[in-house]
Short mmCIF file of C-alpha atoms in Angstrom, two decimals:
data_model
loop_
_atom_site.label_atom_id
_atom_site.label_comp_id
_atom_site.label_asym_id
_atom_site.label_seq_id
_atom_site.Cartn_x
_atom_site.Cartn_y
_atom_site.Cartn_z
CA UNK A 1 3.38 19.92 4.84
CA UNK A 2 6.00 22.33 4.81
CA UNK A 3 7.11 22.61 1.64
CA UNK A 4 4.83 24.44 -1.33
CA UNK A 5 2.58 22.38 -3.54
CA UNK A 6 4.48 23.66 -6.48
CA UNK A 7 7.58 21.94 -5.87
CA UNK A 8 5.42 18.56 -6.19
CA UNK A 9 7.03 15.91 -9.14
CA UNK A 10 6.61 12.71 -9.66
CA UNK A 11 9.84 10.39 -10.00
CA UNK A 12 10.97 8.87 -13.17
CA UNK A 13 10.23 5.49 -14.44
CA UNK A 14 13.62 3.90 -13.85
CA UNK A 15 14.69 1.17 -16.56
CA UNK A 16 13.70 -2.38 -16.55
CA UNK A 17 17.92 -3.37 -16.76
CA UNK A 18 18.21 -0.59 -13.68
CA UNK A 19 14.94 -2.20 -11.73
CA UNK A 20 15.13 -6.02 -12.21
CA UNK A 21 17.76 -7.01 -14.69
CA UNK A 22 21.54 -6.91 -15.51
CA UNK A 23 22.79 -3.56 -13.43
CA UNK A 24 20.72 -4.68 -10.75
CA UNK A 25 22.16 -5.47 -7.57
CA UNK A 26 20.54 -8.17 -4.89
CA UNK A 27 21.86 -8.99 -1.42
CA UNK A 28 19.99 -10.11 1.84
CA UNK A 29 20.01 -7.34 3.84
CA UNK A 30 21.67 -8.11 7.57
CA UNK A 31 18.60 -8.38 9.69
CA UNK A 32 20.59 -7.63 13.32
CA UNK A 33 21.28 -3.99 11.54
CA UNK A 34 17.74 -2.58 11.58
CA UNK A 35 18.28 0.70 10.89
CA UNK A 36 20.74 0.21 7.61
CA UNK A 37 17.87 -2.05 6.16
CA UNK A 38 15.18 0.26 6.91
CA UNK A 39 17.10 2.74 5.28
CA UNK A 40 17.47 0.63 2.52
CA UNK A 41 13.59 0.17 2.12
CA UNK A 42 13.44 3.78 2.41
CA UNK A 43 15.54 4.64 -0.09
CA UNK A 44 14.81 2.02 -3.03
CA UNK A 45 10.74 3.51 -1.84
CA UNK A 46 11.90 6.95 -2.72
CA UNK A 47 14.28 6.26 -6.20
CA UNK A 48 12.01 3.01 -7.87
CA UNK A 49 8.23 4.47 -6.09
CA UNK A 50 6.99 5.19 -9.88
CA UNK A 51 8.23 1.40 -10.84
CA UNK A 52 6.78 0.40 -7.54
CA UNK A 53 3.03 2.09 -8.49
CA UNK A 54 3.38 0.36 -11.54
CA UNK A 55 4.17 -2.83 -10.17
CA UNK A 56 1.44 -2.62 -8.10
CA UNK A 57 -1.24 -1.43 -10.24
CA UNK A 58 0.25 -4.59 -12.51
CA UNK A 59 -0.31 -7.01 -10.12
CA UNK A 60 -3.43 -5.88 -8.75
CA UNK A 61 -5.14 -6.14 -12.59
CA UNK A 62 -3.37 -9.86 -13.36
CA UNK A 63 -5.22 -10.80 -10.00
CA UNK A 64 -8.41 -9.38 -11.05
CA UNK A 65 -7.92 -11.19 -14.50
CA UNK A 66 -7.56 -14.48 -12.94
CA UNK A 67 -10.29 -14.08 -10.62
CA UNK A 68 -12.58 -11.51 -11.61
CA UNK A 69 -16.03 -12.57 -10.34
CA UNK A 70 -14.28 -13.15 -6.65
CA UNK A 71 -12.49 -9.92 -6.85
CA UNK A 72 -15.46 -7.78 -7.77
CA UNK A 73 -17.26 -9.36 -4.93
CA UNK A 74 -14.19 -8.59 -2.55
CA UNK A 75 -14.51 -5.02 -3.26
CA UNK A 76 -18.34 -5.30 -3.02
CA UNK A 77 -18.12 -6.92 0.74
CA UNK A 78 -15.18 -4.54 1.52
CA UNK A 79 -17.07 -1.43 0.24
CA UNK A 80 -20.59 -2.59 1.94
CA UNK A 81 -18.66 -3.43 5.45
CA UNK A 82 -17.14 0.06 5.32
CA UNK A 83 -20.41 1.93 4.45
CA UNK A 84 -22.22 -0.09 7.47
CA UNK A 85 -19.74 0.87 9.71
CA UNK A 86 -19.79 4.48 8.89
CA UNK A 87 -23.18 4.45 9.15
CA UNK A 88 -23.45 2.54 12.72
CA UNK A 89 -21.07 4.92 14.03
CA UNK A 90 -22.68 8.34 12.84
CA UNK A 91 -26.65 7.03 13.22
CA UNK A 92 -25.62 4.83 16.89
CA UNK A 93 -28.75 6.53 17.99
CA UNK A 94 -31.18 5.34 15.13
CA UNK A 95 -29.50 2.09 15.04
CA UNK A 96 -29.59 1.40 18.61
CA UNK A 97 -33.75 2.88 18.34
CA UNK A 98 -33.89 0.33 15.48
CA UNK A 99 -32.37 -2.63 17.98
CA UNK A 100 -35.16 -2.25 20.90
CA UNK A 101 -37.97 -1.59 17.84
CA UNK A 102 -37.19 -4.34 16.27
CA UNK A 103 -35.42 -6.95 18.23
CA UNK A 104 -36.19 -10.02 15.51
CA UNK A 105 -35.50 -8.52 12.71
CA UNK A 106 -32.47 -6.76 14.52
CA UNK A 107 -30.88 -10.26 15.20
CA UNK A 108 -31.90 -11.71 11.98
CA UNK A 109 -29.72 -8.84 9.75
CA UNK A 110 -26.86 -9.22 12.39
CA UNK A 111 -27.29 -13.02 11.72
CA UNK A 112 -27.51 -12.17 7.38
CA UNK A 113 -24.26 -10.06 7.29
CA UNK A 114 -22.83 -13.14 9.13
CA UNK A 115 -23.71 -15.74 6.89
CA UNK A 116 -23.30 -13.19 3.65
CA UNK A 117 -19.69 -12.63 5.03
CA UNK A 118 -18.55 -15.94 5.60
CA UNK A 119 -20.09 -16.98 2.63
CA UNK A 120 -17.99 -14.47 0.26
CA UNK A 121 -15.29 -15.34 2.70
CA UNK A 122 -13.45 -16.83 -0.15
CA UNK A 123 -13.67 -14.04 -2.63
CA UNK A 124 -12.37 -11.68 0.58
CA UNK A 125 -9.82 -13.34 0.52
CA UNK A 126 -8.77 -13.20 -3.37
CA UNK A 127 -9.34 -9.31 -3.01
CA UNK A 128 -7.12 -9.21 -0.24
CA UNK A 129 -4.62 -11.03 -1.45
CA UNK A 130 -5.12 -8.95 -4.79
CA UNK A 131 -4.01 -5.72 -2.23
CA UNK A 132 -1.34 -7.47 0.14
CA UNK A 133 0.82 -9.24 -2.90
CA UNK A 134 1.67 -5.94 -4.35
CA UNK A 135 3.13 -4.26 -0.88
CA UNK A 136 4.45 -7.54 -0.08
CA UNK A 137 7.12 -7.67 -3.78
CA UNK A 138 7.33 -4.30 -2.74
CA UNK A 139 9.01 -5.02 0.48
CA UNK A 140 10.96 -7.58 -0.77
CA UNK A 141 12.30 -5.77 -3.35
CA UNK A 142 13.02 -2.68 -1.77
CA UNK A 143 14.88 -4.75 0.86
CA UNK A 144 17.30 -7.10 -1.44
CA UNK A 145 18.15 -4.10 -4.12
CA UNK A 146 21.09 -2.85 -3.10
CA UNK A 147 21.58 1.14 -3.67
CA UNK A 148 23.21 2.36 -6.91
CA UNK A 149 25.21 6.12 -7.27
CA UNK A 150 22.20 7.34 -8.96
CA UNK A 151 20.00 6.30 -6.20
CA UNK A 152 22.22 7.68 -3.70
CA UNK A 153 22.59 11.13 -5.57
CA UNK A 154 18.04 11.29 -6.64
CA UNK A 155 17.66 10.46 -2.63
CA UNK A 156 19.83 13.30 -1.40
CA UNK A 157 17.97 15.73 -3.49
CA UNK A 158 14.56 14.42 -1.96
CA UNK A 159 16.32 14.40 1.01
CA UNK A 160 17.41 18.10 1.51
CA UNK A 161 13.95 19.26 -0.23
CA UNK A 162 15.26 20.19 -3.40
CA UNK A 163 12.99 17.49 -4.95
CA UNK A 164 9.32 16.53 -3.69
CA UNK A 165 7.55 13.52 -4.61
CA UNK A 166 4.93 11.37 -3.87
CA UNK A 167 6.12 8.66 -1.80
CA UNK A 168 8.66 11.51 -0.01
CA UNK A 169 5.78 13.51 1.51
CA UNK A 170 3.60 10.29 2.17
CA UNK A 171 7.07 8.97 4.22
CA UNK A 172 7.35 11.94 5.81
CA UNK A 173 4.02 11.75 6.58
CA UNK A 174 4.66 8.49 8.13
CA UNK A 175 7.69 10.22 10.42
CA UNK A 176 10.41 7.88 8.22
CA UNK A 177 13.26 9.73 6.60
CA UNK A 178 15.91 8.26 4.67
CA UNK A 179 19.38 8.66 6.30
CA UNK A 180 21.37 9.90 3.64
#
């Protein structure tokens, strides 16, 4: 990062009649111009990313709500994969010691975290789809919202480093910046 930690805000909540309703603006963005509709995403990321969090963090909870036995289980799989994985890779020694040890019991835990997986395939799937819905309105929002003054004017700012928020450095991060 190049610019101090000091200079860190986060953006405004814009208004429901500015993010969804009456002043808002929709139009299918042209799809053989690339780079105006990724500068579009860019943008709407940058001036709604505190309605976008929101949004998110909204969805997320309804889908938990409406399934929240399968989405706790999600997260458990999920959170057990990970932890197996990290530990595979930093102990490959002990777990490959472990494999010509015990070859039976080797095969039969391979063959458990099968069969556990595919059964809780179902609630993998509700906690994935409890993670992918929210980036997915995201998307589509921030691609049919067409760009307002104000949004023009708050980007510019963020742009020329006058303003730093979260979803500018995590963009910049990413090596996308808005064309202003």
């Amino acid at each position: 990062m190049s610019k101090k930690v000091s200079e860190f805000e986060i953006s405004p909540l814009r208004s429901l009649d500015d993010f969804l309703l009456e002043s808002a603006r929709f139009q299918v963005p042209n799809i053989k111009d690339m780079d105006k509709w990724g500068n579009r995403v860019i943008n709407n990321l940058l001036y709604y990313q505190t309605n976008y969090f929101l949004m998110s963090v909204l969805i997320f909870l309804i889908v938990g709500v409406l399934h929240p036995t399968k989405m706790a289980c999600g997260m458990l799989v999920v959170v057990t994969g990970f932890l197996i994985f990290c530990y595979v890779t930093n102990e490959r020694r002990a777990a490959s010691r472990f494999k010509k040890d015990h070859p039976i019991l080797g095969l039969v835990l391979i063959l458990s975290g099968g069969y556990f997986i595919t059964y809780m395939l179902g609630s993998l799937l509700v906690f994935f789809f409890g993670i992918l819905l929210p980036f997915s309105v995201t998307f589509i929002h921030a691609s049919l919202r067409l760009r307002n003054i104000k949004n023009k004017f708050v980007n510019k700012m963020e742009g020329i480093g006058l303003k730093r928020t979260p979803m500018g450095i995590f963009l910049e991060e990413l090596g996308f910046e808005p064309e202003i």
